[in-house]
mmCIF file of C-alpha atoms in Angstrom:
data_model
loop_
_atom_site.group_PDB
_atom_site.id
_atom_site.type_symbol
_atom_site.label_atom_id
_atom_site.label_comp_id
_atom_site.label_asym_id
_atom_site.label_seq_id
_atom_site.Cartn_x
_atom_site.Cartn_y
_atom_site.Cartn_z
ATOM 1 C CA MET A 1137 -2.786 5.161 12.654
ATOM 2 C CA THR A 1138 -0.898 2.695 15.472
ATOM 3 C CA LEU A 1139 1.952 0.799 13.449
ATOM 4 C CA ASP A 1140 2.732 -2.602 14.498
ATOM 5 C CA PRO A 1141 6.192 -2.548 16.596
ATOM 6 C CA GLU A 1142 7.898 -5.049 13.184
ATOM 7 C CA SER A 1143 6.818 -2.515 11.487
ATOM 8 C CA ASP A 1144 10.505 -1.652 10.749
ATOM 9 C CA ASP A 1145 11.317 -5.217 9.687
ATOM 10 C CA PRO A 1146 11.521 -5.520 5.711
ATOM 11 C CA LEU A 1147 9.212 -6.801 4.533
ATOM 12 C CA THR A 1148 10.245 -10.661 3.287
ATOM 13 C CA ASP A 1149 9.971 -12.254 -0.887
ATOM 14 C CA GLU A 1150 7.122 -14.204 0.894
ATOM 15 C CA GLU A 1151 5.854 -10.617 2.092
ATOM 16 C CA PHE A 1152 5.709 -8.623 -0.763
ATOM 17 C CA ASP A 1153 4.096 -11.760 -2.476
ATOM 18 C CA VAL A 1154 1.323 -11.726 -0.710
ATOM 19 C CA LEU A 1155 0.889 -7.589 -0.840
ATOM 20 C CA GLU A 1156 1.431 -8.393 -4.823
ATOM 21 C CA ARG A 1157 -1.304 -10.776 -4.798
ATOM 22 C CA PHE A 1158 -3.602 -8.984 -3.107
ATOM 23 C CA LEU A 1159 -3.858 -6.138 -4.607
ATOM 24 C CA SER A 1160 -3.816 -7.552 -8.134
ATOM 25 C CA SER A 1161 -7.414 -9.591 -6.259
ATOM 26 C CA ASN A 1162 -11.166 -9.596 -7.108
ATOM 27 C CA ALA A 1163 -10.716 -8.003 -3.537
ATOM 28 C CA VAL A 1164 -9.813 -4.175 -4.837
ATOM 29 C CA CYS A 1165 -11.475 -2.047 -8.225
ATOM 30 C CA ASP A 1166 -9.453 -2.613 -11.210
ATOM 31 C CA ASP A 1167 -7.743 1.160 -10.902
ATOM 32 C CA ALA A 1168 -5.387 -0.261 -7.437
ATOM 33 C CA MET A 1169 -2.198 -0.066 -7.155
ATOM 34 C CA ASP A 1170 0.255 -2.513 -8.063
ATOM 35 C CA VAL A 1171 3.722 -2.852 -5.859
ATOM 36 C CA VAL A 1172 5.539 -1.146 -9.270
ATOM 37 C CA MET A 1173 3.086 1.292 -8.787
ATOM 38 C CA LEU A 1174 2.919 2.069 -5.330
ATOM 39 C CA HIS A 1175 6.324 2.184 -4.973
ATOM 40 C CA GLY A 1176 6.795 5.266 -6.897
ATOM 41 C CA PHE A 1177 3.773 6.404 -5.199
ATOM 42 C CA LEU A 1178 5.306 6.589 -1.254
ATOM 43 C CA THR A 1179 8.962 7.035 -2.465
ATOM 44 C CA ALA A 1180 7.276 10.328 -3.714
ATOM 45 C CA VAL A 1181 4.860 10.521 -0.988
ATOM 46 C CA ILE A 1182 8.463 10.039 1.560
ATOM 47 C CA CYS A 1183 10.057 12.641 -0.808
ATOM 48 C CA GLY A 1184 8.025 15.240 -0.143
ATOM 49 C CA PRO A 1185 8.532 18.491 1.672
ATOM 50 C CA ASN A 1186 4.928 18.373 3.520
ATOM 51 C CA THR A 1187 4.386 14.634 6.198
ATOM 52 C CA VAL A 1188 2.133 13.270 4.889
ATOM 53 C CA MET A 1189 -0.001 10.319 7.258
ATOM 54 C CA PRO A 1190 -1.645 7.145 5.856
ATOM 55 C CA SER A 1191 -4.819 7.777 6.224
ATOM 56 C CA ALA A 1192 -3.840 10.152 3.232
ATOM 57 C CA ILE A 1193 -2.481 7.851 0.925
ATOM 58 C CA LEU A 1194 -4.174 4.601 1.766
ATOM 59 C CA PRO A 1195 -6.833 5.393 0.406
ATOM 60 C CA TRP A 1196 -5.261 6.405 -3.660
ATOM 61 C CA VAL A 1197 -3.952 2.844 -3.152
ATOM 62 C CA TRP A 1198 -7.540 1.478 -3.769
ATOM 63 C CA ASP A 1199 -8.295 3.488 -6.045
ATOM 64 C CA ALA A 1200 -5.153 4.952 -7.926
ATOM 65 C CA ARG A 1201 -8.247 6.901 -9.955
ATOM 66 C CA HIS A 1202 -10.932 8.612 -7.613
ATOM 67 C CA ALA A 1203 -9.260 7.655 -3.984
ATOM 68 C CA THR A 1204 -13.138 6.629 -3.521
ATOM 69 C CA ARG A 1205 -13.674 2.489 -3.825
ATOM 70 C CA GLN A 1206 -13.160 0.618 -0.307
ATOM 71 C CA PRO A 1207 -11.145 -2.860 -0.735
ATOM 72 C CA ARG A 1208 -13.450 -5.890 0.165
ATOM 73 C CA PHE A 1209 -11.339 -7.694 2.664
ATOM 74 C CA LEU A 1210 -12.665 -11.221 4.418
ATOM 75 C CA SER A 1211 -11.867 -9.784 7.688
ATOM 76 C CA ALA A 1212 -10.580 -6.813 10.631
ATOM 77 C CA GLY A 1213 -7.509 -9.296 10.846
ATOM 78 C CA ARG A 1214 -6.942 -9.429 7.262
ATOM 79 C CA ALA A 1215 -7.947 -5.499 7.073
ATOM 80 C CA ARG A 1216 -5.171 -5.027 9.839
ATOM 81 C CA LYS A 1217 -2.423 -7.295 7.724
ATOM 82 C CA ILE A 1218 -2.207 -5.739 4.777
ATOM 83 C CA THR A 1219 -2.776 -2.783 6.013
ATOM 84 C CA GLY A 1220 0.924 -3.381 7.994
ATOM 85 C CA LEU A 1221 2.732 -4.373 5.037
ATOM 86 C CA ILE A 1222 1.837 -1.340 2.425
ATOM 87 C CA ILE A 1223 3.008 0.605 5.642
ATOM 88 C CA ARG A 1224 6.864 -2.096 6.425
ATOM 89 C CA TYR A 1225 6.666 -1.685 2.082
ATOM 90 C CA TRP A 1226 6.431 2.490 3.186
ATOM 91 C CA ASN A 1227 9.067 1.183 6.159
ATOM 92 C CA ASP A 1228 11.600 -0.028 3.479
ATOM 93 C CA ILE A 1229 12.063 2.174 1.016
ATOM 94 C CA ASN A 1230 11.957 5.222 3.335
ATOM 95 C CA ASN A 1231 15.132 3.602 4.304
ATOM 96 C CA ALA A 1232 16.735 2.926 1.543
ATOM 97 C CA LEU A 1233 16.476 6.436 0.708
ATOM 98 C CA ASN A 1234 17.591 7.922 3.666
ATOM 99 C CA HIS A 1235 20.603 5.096 5.249
ATOM 100 C CA CYS A 1236 20.940 3.247 2.017
ATOM 101 C CA PRO A 1237 21.473 6.014 -1.574
ATOM 102 C CA ASP A 1238 23.192 3.542 -3.119
ATOM 103 C CA LEU A 1239 20.889 0.564 -3.286
ATOM 104 C CA PHE A 1240 17.417 2.825 -3.690
ATOM 105 C CA GLU A 1241 15.604 1.189 -7.030
ATOM 106 C CA PRO A 1242 12.722 1.709 -8.700
ATOM 107 C CA PRO A 1243 11.326 -2.665 -9.280
ATOM 108 C CA LEU A 1244 9.832 -2.002 -12.525
ATOM 109 C CA HIS A 1245 7.917 -4.270 -15.435
ATOM 110 C CA THR A 1246 9.901 -5.748 -18.344
ATOM 111 C CA THR A 1247 8.377 -6.976 -21.454
ATOM 112 C CA GLY A 1248 9.464 -8.690 -24.091
ATOM 113 C CA CYS A 1249 10.493 -6.917 -27.737
ATOM 114 C CA LYS A 1250 12.972 -8.857 -30.035
ATOM 115 C CA GLY A 1251 13.934 -10.308 -28.860
ATOM 116 C CA GLU A 1252 15.592 -8.171 -25.942
ATOM 117 C CA GLU A 1253 14.102 -7.484 -22.670
ATOM 118 C CA VAL A 1254 12.630 -4.332 -22.662
ATOM 119 C CA LEU A 1255 11.963 -1.473 -19.411
ATOM 120 C CA ILE A 1256 8.291 -0.854 -18.038
ATOM 121 C CA LEU A 1257 8.663 2.192 -16.866
ATOM 122 C CA ASP A 1258 5.228 3.725 -16.995
ATOM 123 C CA GLU A 1259 4.091 2.463 -13.833
ATOM 124 C CA TRP A 1260 6.670 3.771 -10.890
ATOM 125 C CA CYS A 1261 6.016 6.806 -12.811
ATOM 126 C CA GLU A 1262 2.551 7.423 -12.308
ATOM 127 C CA GLY A 1263 2.255 6.489 -9.286
ATOM 128 C CA TYR A 1264 4.869 9.385 -8.107
ATOM 129 C CA CYS A 1265 3.213 12.039 -10.339
ATOM 130 C CA LYS A 1266 0.115 10.925 -7.754
ATOM 131 C CA GLY A 1267 2.111 11.223 -5.368
ATOM 132 C CA ILE A 1268 2.949 14.642 -6.252
ATOM 133 C CA ASN A 1269 -0.576 14.702 -6.800
ATOM 134 C CA ILE A 1270 -1.826 15.269 -3.268
ATOM 135 C CA ASP A 1271 0.063 18.774 -1.932
ATOM 136 C CA ARG A 1272 0.897 19.634 -5.782
ATOM 137 C CA GLU A 1273 0.984 23.268 -4.507
ATOM 138 C CA ALA A 1274 4.056 22.100 -1.655
ATOM 139 C CA TRP A 1275 5.774 20.182 -4.787
ATOM 140 C CA GLU A 1276 5.770 23.089 -7.524
ATOM 141 C CA PRO A 1277 8.376 25.430 -6.874
ATOM 142 C CA LEU A 1278 11.030 22.758 -6.795
ATOM 143 C CA LEU A 1279 9.478 22.000 -10.284
ATOM 144 C CA GLU A 1280 9.809 25.360 -11.783
ATOM 145 C CA ARG A 1281 13.686 25.077 -10.427
ATOM 146 C CA HIS A 1282 14.598 21.898 -11.506
ATOM 147 C CA PRO A 1283 12.771 20.253 -14.020
ATOM 148 C CA GLU A 1284 15.480 18.548 -15.614
ATOM 149 C CA TRP A 1285 15.059 16.535 -12.461
ATOM 150 C CA PHE A 1286 11.069 15.223 -13.570
ATOM 151 C CA ASN A 1287 11.643 15.552 -17.181
ATOM 152 C CA VAL A 1288 11.388 11.365 -17.789
ATOM 153 C CA ILE A 1289 8.741 11.123 -14.561
ATOM 154 C CA LEU A 1290 7.218 13.011 -16.530
ATOM 155 C CA LEU A 1291 7.561 11.511 -19.678
ATOM 156 C CA PHE A 1292 6.339 8.276 -18.832
ATOM 157 C CA GLY A 1293 4.174 9.457 -16.049
ATOM 158 C CA THR A 1294 1.647 11.733 -17.148
ATOM 159 C CA ALA A 1295 -0.733 12.015 -20.082
ATOM 160 C CA SER A 1296 1.344 14.049 -22.016
ATOM 161 C CA GLY A 1297 4.759 12.672 -21.759
ATOM 162 C CA TYR A 1298 2.478 9.234 -23.593
ATOM 163 C CA HIS A 1299 1.330 11.369 -26.673
ATOM 164 C CA GLU A 1300 5.389 12.354 -26.893
ATOM 165 C CA LEU A 1301 6.412 8.110 -26.183
ATOM 166 C CA GLU A 1302 3.954 7.179 -28.975
ATOM 167 C CA GLN A 1303 5.564 9.409 -31.532
ATOM 168 C CA ARG A 1304 9.151 8.111 -30.992
ATOM 169 C CA ASP A 1305 10.305 5.529 -31.085
ATOM 170 C CA TYR A 1306 12.407 4.421 -28.158
ATOM 171 C CA THR A 1307 15.514 2.054 -28.546
ATOM 172 C CA VAL A 1308 16.001 -0.806 -25.440
ATOM 173 C CA GLY A 1309 19.316 1.139 -24.076
ATOM 174 C CA GLN A 1310 17.176 4.444 -23.743
ATOM 175 C CA ARG A 1311 15.021 2.903 -22.053
ATOM 176 C CA ARG A 1312 17.495 1.509 -19.315
ATOM 177 C CA SER A 1313 18.891 4.934 -19.378
ATOM 178 C CA PHE A 1314 16.166 5.870 -18.203
ATOM 179 C CA ALA A 1315 15.706 3.937 -15.548
ATOM 180 C CA ASN A 1316 19.081 4.472 -14.551
ATOM 181 C CA LEU A 1317 17.910 8.256 -14.035
ATOM 182 C CA LEU A 1318 14.379 7.319 -12.762
ATOM 183 C CA ALA A 1319 16.606 6.241 -9.357
ATOM 184 C CA ALA A 1320 19.109 9.506 -9.592
ATOM 185 C CA ALA A 1321 16.146 11.758 -10.196
ATOM 186 C CA ALA A 1322 14.432 10.855 -6.699
ATOM 187 C CA LEU A 1323 18.074 10.175 -4.967
ATOM 188 C CA ASN A 1324 18.002 14.979 -5.688
ATOM 189 C CA ILE A 1325 14.422 14.811 -4.437
ATOM 190 C CA HIS A 1326 14.734 13.957 -1.688
ATOM 191 C CA GLN A 1327 17.570 15.146 -0.814
ATOM 192 C CA TYR A 1328 16.239 19.304 -1.402
ATOM 193 C CA TRP A 1329 13.029 18.500 0.173
ATOM 194 C CA CYS A 1330 15.710 17.028 3.152
ATOM 195 C CA GLU A 1331 17.447 19.412 3.146
ATOM 196 C CA GLU A 1332 14.106 22.341 3.245
ATOM 197 C CA ARG A 1333 12.955 20.529 5.997
ATOM 198 C CA ARG A 1334 16.195 21.206 8.718
ATOM 199 C CA LYS A 1335 15.801 25.074 7.346
ATOM 200 C CA LEU A 1336 11.721 25.138 8.285
ATOM 201 C CA MET A 1337 13.341 23.713 11.362
ATOM 202 C CA GLU A 1338 16.007 25.143 12.292
ATOM 203 C CA GLN A 1339 13.743 28.223 12.301
ATOM 204 C CA GLY A 1340 11.897 26.945 14.754
ATOM 205 C CA GLU A 1341 9.146 25.666 12.295
ATOM 206 C CA ARG A 1342 8.187 21.978 10.933
ATOM 207 C CA PRO A 1343 6.666 20.813 7.804
ATOM 208 C CA ASN A 1344 2.596 20.490 7.070
ATOM 209 C CA MET A 1345 0.703 17.168 8.077
ATOM 210 C CA ILE A 1346 -1.596 15.815 6.035
ATOM 211 C CA ALA A 1347 -3.986 13.110 6.770
ATOM 212 C CA ALA A 1348 -7.211 13.004 4.886
ATOM 213 C CA ALA A 1349 -7.153 12.415 0.975
ATOM 214 C CA SER A 1350 -7.135 15.268 -0.841
ATOM 215 C CA ARG A 1351 -8.643 14.061 -4.417
ATOM 216 C CA PRO A 1352 -6.525 16.481 -6.406
ATOM 217 C CA LYS A 1353 -7.748 16.181 -10.247
ATOM 218 C CA ASP A 1354 -5.493 13.598 -12.397
ATOM 219 C CA ARG A 1355 -3.242 15.110 -14.284
ATOM 220 C CA THR A 1356 -1.591 12.246 -14.753
ATOM 221 C CA GLY A 1357 -4.504 10.870 -17.559
ATOM 222 C CA LYS A 1358 -3.383 7.975 -16.864
ATOM 223 C CA HIS A 1359 -4.566 4.933 -15.307
ATOM 224 C CA THR A 1360 -3.945 1.531 -15.331
ATOM 225 C CA GLY A 1361 -6.838 -1.383 -15.616
ATOM 226 C CA ARG A 1362 -6.387 -5.664 -15.148
ATOM 227 C CA SER A 1363 -9.496 -6.466 -17.424
ATOM 228 C CA ASP A 1364 -9.101 -9.805 -15.924
ATOM 229 C CA LEU A 1365 -11.492 -8.043 -12.158
ATOM 230 C CA ASP A 1366 -14.426 -7.174 -11.903
ATOM 231 C CA ALA A 1367 -16.138 -3.474 -12.237
ATOM 232 C CA ARG A 1368 -16.623 -2.015 -9.897
ATOM 233 C CA ASP A 1369 -20.003 0.662 -9.563
ATOM 234 C CA GLU A 1370 -19.319 4.366 -9.065
ATOM 235 C CA ASN A 1371 -21.275 3.691 -6.189
ATOM 236 C CA GLU A 1372 -20.679 1.450 -4.454
ATOM 237 C CA SER A 1373 -20.530 1.164 -1.034
ATOM 238 C CA GLU A 1374 -17.321 2.673 1.070
ATOM 239 C CA ASP A 1375 -17.763 0.441 4.019
ATOM 240 C CA LEU A 1376 -14.138 -1.620 4.730
ATOM 241 C CA PHE A 1377 -14.953 -5.315 5.442
ATOM 242 C CA LEU A 1378 -17.531 -7.307 3.653
ATOM 243 C CA VAL A 1379 -16.457 -10.910 5.804
ATOM 244 C CA ASP A 1380 -18.250 -13.434 4.322
ATOM 245 C CA SER A 1381 -16.115 -16.310 5.476
ATOM 246 C CA LEU A 1382 -18.468 -15.272 9.024
ATOM 247 C CA GLY A 1383 -21.211 -16.344 6.460
ATOM 248 C CA LEU A 1384 -22.791 -12.542 7.043
ATOM 249 C CA THR A 1385 -25.346 -11.939 3.912
ATOM 250 C CA THR A 1386 -24.402 -9.462 1.372
ATOM 251 C CA GLU A 1387 -26.301 -7.450 2.625
ATOM 252 C CA ASP A 1388 -24.898 -7.505 6.139
ATOM 253 C CA ALA A 1389 -21.244 -7.653 5.754
ATOM 254 C CA PHE A 1390 -20.763 -4.163 5.121
ATOM 255 C CA HIS A 1391 -20.326 -2.982 8.448
ATOM 256 C CA PRO A 1392 -16.964 -2.010 10.645
ATOM 257 C CA LEU A 1393 -15.616 -4.419 13.182
ATOM 258 C CA ALA A 1394 -14.821 -3.540 16.466
ATOM 259 C CA LEU A 1395 -11.877 -5.254 17.408
ATOM 260 C CA SER A 1396 -11.197 -6.430 20.969
ATOM 261 C CA PRO A 1397 -8.233 -4.414 22.976
ATOM 262 C CA LEU A 1398 -6.642 -8.091 24.173
ATOM 263 C CA SER A 1399 -6.014 -8.693 20.502
ATOM 264 C CA THR A 1400 -2.444 -9.913 20.149
ATOM 265 C CA GLY A 1401 0.810 -11.765 18.682
ATOM 266 C CA VAL A 1402 2.066 -14.147 19.960
ATOM 267 C CA THR A 1403 4.958 -16.227 19.652
ATOM 268 C CA ARG A 1404 6.171 -20.243 19.755
ATOM 269 C CA GLU A 1405 8.989 -21.742 18.801
ATOM 270 C CA GLY A 1406 9.903 -19.009 16.249
ATOM 271 C CA THR A 1407 6.786 -18.935 14.531
ATOM 272 C CA SER A 1408 4.777 -15.114 15.117
ATOM 273 C CA VAL A 1409 0.966 -14.764 14.459
ATOM 274 C CA ASP A 1410 -1.279 -12.393 14.946
ATOM 275 C CA VAL A 1411 -4.378 -13.057 17.423
ATOM 276 C CA HIS A 1412 -7.641 -11.076 16.771
ATOM 277 C CA ILE A 1413 -10.394 -11.185 18.882
ATOM 278 C CA TYR A 1414 -13.544 -8.584 16.889
ATOM 279 C CA ARG A 1415 -16.611 -8.655 16.934
ATOM 280 C CA ALA A 1416 -19.750 -7.026 14.427
ATOM 281 C CA GLY A 1417 -19.722 -2.899 15.321
ATOM 282 C CA ASP A 1418 -20.835 -2.189 19.327
ATOM 283 C CA ASP A 1419 -23.234 -5.320 18.926
ATOM 284 C CA SER A 1420 -22.424 -7.953 21.252
ATOM 285 C CA ARG A 1421 -25.285 -10.522 21.114
ATOM 286 C CA ASP A 1422 -23.678 -12.263 17.903
ATOM 287 C CA GLY A 1423 -20.505 -13.327 19.828
ATOM 288 C CA TRP A 1424 -16.750 -12.708 19.452
ATOM 289 C CA ILE A 1425 -15.156 -13.764 16.536
ATOM 290 C CA LEU A 1426 -11.321 -15.935 17.073
ATOM 291 C CA GLU A 1427 -9.160 -15.240 13.826
ATOM 292 C CA ILE A 1428 -5.583 -15.801 13.797
ATOM 293 C CA ILE A 1429 -3.376 -14.901 11.070
ATOM 294 C CA ASP A 1430 -0.008 -16.613 9.877
ATOM 295 C CA PRO A 1431 2.953 -14.737 8.485
ATOM 296 C CA LEU A 1432 1.791 -14.898 5.189
ATOM 297 C CA GLY A 1433 -1.475 -13.924 5.683
ATOM 298 C CA THR A 1434 -3.401 -17.154 5.938
ATOM 299 C CA SER A 1435 -6.003 -16.754 8.380
ATOM 300 C CA THR A 1436 -7.563 -18.736 10.741
ATOM 301 C CA VAL A 1437 -11.087 -18.104 11.212
ATOM 302 C CA TRP A 1438 -12.990 -20.323 14.344
ATOM 303 C CA ASP A 1439 -16.780 -20.581 13.020
ATOM 304 C CA ASP A 1440 -18.288 -20.368 15.742
ATOM 305 C CA PRO A 1441 -18.229 -16.999 18.052
ATOM 306 C CA PHE A 1442 -17.056 -16.349 21.889
ATOM 307 C CA PRO A 1443 -19.847 -14.922 24.389
ATOM 308 C CA THR A 1444 -16.561 -12.801 25.585
ATOM 309 C CA ASP A 1445 -13.396 -11.965 24.150
ATOM 310 C CA GLY A 1446 -11.305 -12.810 26.336
ATOM 311 C CA ALA A 1447 -12.937 -16.767 26.568
ATOM 312 C CA ALA A 1448 -11.970 -16.414 22.821
ATOM 313 C CA LEU A 1449 -8.310 -15.302 23.407
ATOM 314 C CA ALA A 1450 -7.741 -18.780 26.240
ATOM 315 C CA GLU A 1451 -9.453 -20.941 23.174
ATOM 316 C CA ALA A 1452 -6.866 -19.115 20.717
ATOM 317 C CA LEU A 1453 -4.075 -20.050 23.399
ATOM 318 C CA ASN A 1454 -5.054 -23.101 24.721
ATOM 319 C CA THR A 1455 -4.707 -24.495 21.023
ATOM 320 C CA ILE A 1456 -1.786 -23.205 21.106
ATOM 321 C CA LYS A 1457 -0.734 -24.993 23.887
ATOM 322 C CA ALA A 1458 -1.842 -27.757 23.329
ATOM 323 C CA HIS A 1459 -1.410 -28.206 19.553
ATOM 324 C CA GLY A 1460 1.816 -26.208 18.643
ATOM 325 C CA ILE A 1461 1.652 -23.011 16.529
ATOM 326 C CA ALA A 1462 2.269 -25.244 13.515
ATOM 327 C CA SER A 1463 -1.626 -26.078 14.083
ATOM 328 C CA VAL A 1464 -3.207 -22.720 13.359
ATOM 329 C CA THR A 1465 0.051 -22.441 10.137
ATOM 330 C CA GLY A 1466 -0.593 -25.150 8.468
ATOM 331 C CA GLY A 1467 -3.476 -27.994 8.817
ATOM 332 C CA VAL A 1468 -6.626 -26.548 11.381
ATOM 333 C CA PRO A 1469 -9.093 -28.547 13.231
ATOM 334 C CA GLY A 1470 -12.801 -29.780 11.218
ATOM 335 C CA HIS A 1471 -13.941 -26.536 14.477
ATOM 336 C CA MET A 1472 -12.185 -24.365 12.011
ATOM 337 C CA THR A 1473 -11.723 -22.864 8.856
ATOM 338 C CA LYS A 1474 -8.633 -21.186 6.494
ATOM 339 C CA HIS A 1475 -8.299 -18.899 4.277
#
């Protein structure tokens, strides 16, 4: 995956909200991860024994239960934007683990119980367990050597642990102590595998690379569903894009999009936007679509296609020059559509 030069920049609060809203929207199936489960999942992937590529983790983000159901993006630009936010979230966690371990803290949900705030550990722990399961065999030696590091993770992240929780009534104070143990366990595990990888490289070897989504048996036996989302059929098309913003029929919309090499980023007056130029597949008869995405993920799509990708880029640059970059981040002229 080619990463944006800004992929190391921490997510802003606004960008985090964009990602959170997308993962809880009808654009993904009801088994998609939320941002808390995603944090646990990415933490395990980062801490683990081998190098796991984005192509192996993204299917589990979109569908934490089966890794088969893909999201529906309004456009190729939106797909790149959301995927970029996930990669930067990954980098945020990685930087905390490696450079600021004292600041590493799982972002847990809370709920009220008898007038007290109770931490919910389930989603983060389940995400961590799913991260382990991508490369379960390689994790086994550590699971056997230091089971105490995994006690809380397995208690709140697996079906067997959930059954044990049902039989116990942990106090608010105990749950807070469990949350503290999560951070300590993650740091211990990360340090262990870093040392193992260092030893491996000293011997002239390198960790394995996992570049395709594996589909191990779901050992957690749990999944977090959102009842307010539309259910998806198990055999639903796995094509990546649903470009309904272009007025295509559902059948026609499920064609992959070809991005122009002229797609670029533009910065003016301290504001940066992404200029995306694309068409359906390799067929240029329908012309090139121009879309500009602002820092908050809002896209502006030109209603009429362009005969060439060069013409689309020229239109984008001319619009920004003539009307200012605010014209593609706030209100838009009549020949454009805001999404």
